[in-house]
Amino acid sequence: MKRMGQIMYLHKDSYAEYQKRHNNLFPEMRKALKEAGAHNYSIFLNKDDGMLFAYLEVDNVEKYNDIAKTDAAKKWWAYMEPLMDTNPDKSPVTVDLDEMFHLD
């Protein structure tokens, strides 16, 4: 199991809509995340600047990264693209963080 931390960037006028959409996560996206081995997934917002911090645990990083090839992820990215900073393929701009400390 690998703990992962990521930063993404939400547009300041999109906080409520972002949360609304995640509260109604597409069933196919939820299924794709589970099939990719993601669990214990949380996203936190810094309301001052729109920075999102995502924490998740994955069984296998390579398997999890393959989620980008799924139709579910591509559909979700297109749906979320107006709310956040994105790449040309509509995936969110993401900064992967290195774990520096962990306490069980």
Short mmCIF file of C-alpha atoms in Angstrom, two decimals:
data_model
loop_
_atom_site.label_atom_id
_atom_site.label_comp_id
_atom_site.label_asym_id
_atom_site.label_seq_id
_atom_site.Cartn_x
_atom_site.Cartn_y
_atom_site.Cartn_z
CA MET A 1 0.00 0.00 0.00
CA LYS A 2 1.26 3.47 -0.95
CA ARG A 3 0.09 6.73 0.63
CA MET A 4 -0.17 9.53 -1.92
CA GLY A 5 -0.51 13.29 -1.53
CA GLN A 6 -1.32 15.65 -4.37
CA ILE A 7 -2.07 19.33 -4.83
CA MET A 8 -4.58 20.65 -7.37
CA TYR A 9 -5.94 24.14 -8.01
CA LEU A 10 -9.61 25.10 -7.83
CA HIS A 11 -10.99 28.37 -9.21
CA LYS A 12 -12.06 30.58 -6.31
CA ASP A 13 -15.63 30.98 -7.59
CA SER A 14 -16.10 27.20 -7.85
CA TYR A 15 -15.84 25.95 -4.27
CA ALA A 16 -19.52 25.13 -3.75
CA GLU A 17 -19.94 23.56 -7.19
CA TYR A 18 -16.81 21.43 -6.75
CA GLN A 19 -18.13 20.03 -3.48
CA LYS A 20 -21.61 19.50 -4.98
CA ARG A 21 -20.16 17.52 -7.88
CA HIS A 22 -18.01 15.38 -5.59
CA ASN A 23 -21.00 14.71 -3.36
CA ASN A 24 -22.60 13.27 -6.52
CA LEU A 25 -19.56 11.45 -7.90
CA PHE A 26 -20.44 9.57 -11.09
CA PRO A 27 -21.02 5.89 -10.22
CA GLU A 28 -18.67 4.84 -13.03
CA MET A 29 -15.93 7.09 -11.60
CA ARG A 30 -16.40 5.65 -8.10
CA LYS A 31 -16.17 2.15 -9.62
CA ALA A 32 -13.03 3.06 -11.62
CA LEU A 33 -11.33 4.40 -8.49
CA LYS A 34 -12.15 1.26 -6.53
CA GLU A 35 -11.01 -1.00 -9.38
CA ALA A 36 -7.75 0.98 -9.57
CA GLY A 37 -7.13 0.16 -5.91
CA ALA A 38 -7.78 3.63 -4.46
CA HIS A 39 -9.13 3.88 -0.94
CA ASN A 40 -9.14 6.21 2.05
CA TYR A 41 -9.39 9.12 -0.44
CA SER A 42 -9.98 12.63 0.89
CA ILE A 43 -9.68 16.08 -0.67
CA PHE A 44 -9.18 19.22 1.43
CA LEU A 45 -9.60 22.88 0.37
CA ASN A 46 -7.60 25.95 1.35
CA LYS A 47 -10.34 28.58 0.95
CA ASP A 48 -7.78 31.40 0.90
CA ASP A 49 -6.24 30.42 -2.43
CA GLY A 50 -8.22 27.51 -3.93
CA MET A 51 -5.46 24.97 -3.37
CA LEU A 52 -6.75 21.43 -2.97
CA PHE A 53 -4.83 18.78 -1.07
CA ALA A 54 -5.74 15.21 -1.96
CA TYR A 55 -4.73 12.23 0.16
CA LEU A 56 -5.33 8.67 -0.90
CA GLU A 57 -3.97 5.20 -0.46
CA VAL A 58 -3.45 2.87 -3.40
CA ASP A 59 -2.62 -0.81 -3.58
CA ASN A 60 -0.38 -0.39 -6.65
CA VAL A 61 0.74 2.98 -8.07
CA GLU A 62 1.04 1.74 -11.67
CA LYS A 63 -2.44 0.23 -11.56
CA TYR A 64 -3.83 3.42 -10.07
CA ASN A 65 -2.13 5.58 -12.73
CA ASP A 66 -3.87 3.52 -15.44
CA ILE A 67 -7.15 5.15 -14.37
CA ALA A 68 -6.18 8.01 -16.70
CA LYS A 69 -6.88 5.69 -19.65
CA THR A 70 -10.48 4.97 -18.61
CA ASP A 71 -13.56 6.51 -20.17
CA ALA A 72 -14.85 7.22 -16.65
CA ALA A 73 -11.85 9.41 -15.79
CA LYS A 74 -11.98 11.25 -19.13
CA LYS A 75 -15.70 11.95 -18.65
CA TRP A 76 -15.11 13.15 -15.07
CA TRP A 77 -12.23 15.41 -16.11
CA ALA A 78 -14.34 17.03 -18.82
CA TYR A 79 -17.11 17.61 -16.26
CA MET A 80 -14.71 19.14 -13.73
CA GLU A 81 -12.56 21.12 -16.20
CA PRO A 82 -14.49 24.42 -15.91
CA LEU A 83 -13.89 24.49 -12.14
CA MET A 84 -10.14 24.02 -11.89
CA ASP A 85 -6.74 24.39 -13.51
CA THR A 86 -6.37 21.65 -16.11
CA ASN A 87 -3.96 20.23 -18.67
CA PRO A 88 -4.73 20.14 -22.41
CA ASP A 89 -6.32 16.66 -21.98
CA LYS A 90 -8.64 18.18 -19.30
CA SER A 91 -6.94 16.25 -16.49
CA PRO A 92 -6.39 18.39 -13.41
CA VAL A 93 -3.05 20.09 -13.01
CA THR A 94 -1.58 17.98 -10.22
CA VAL A 95 1.58 18.24 -8.14
CA ASP A 96 2.60 14.93 -6.60
CA LEU A 97 4.03 15.28 -3.11
CA ASP A 98 6.77 13.19 -1.52
CA GLU A 99 5.94 11.72 1.87
CA MET A 100 8.32 13.16 4.44
CA PHE A 101 6.81 11.82 7.68
CA HIS A 102 4.20 9.32 8.80
CA LEU A 103 2.98 8.39 12.27
CA ASP A 104 0.68 5.41 12.79
#
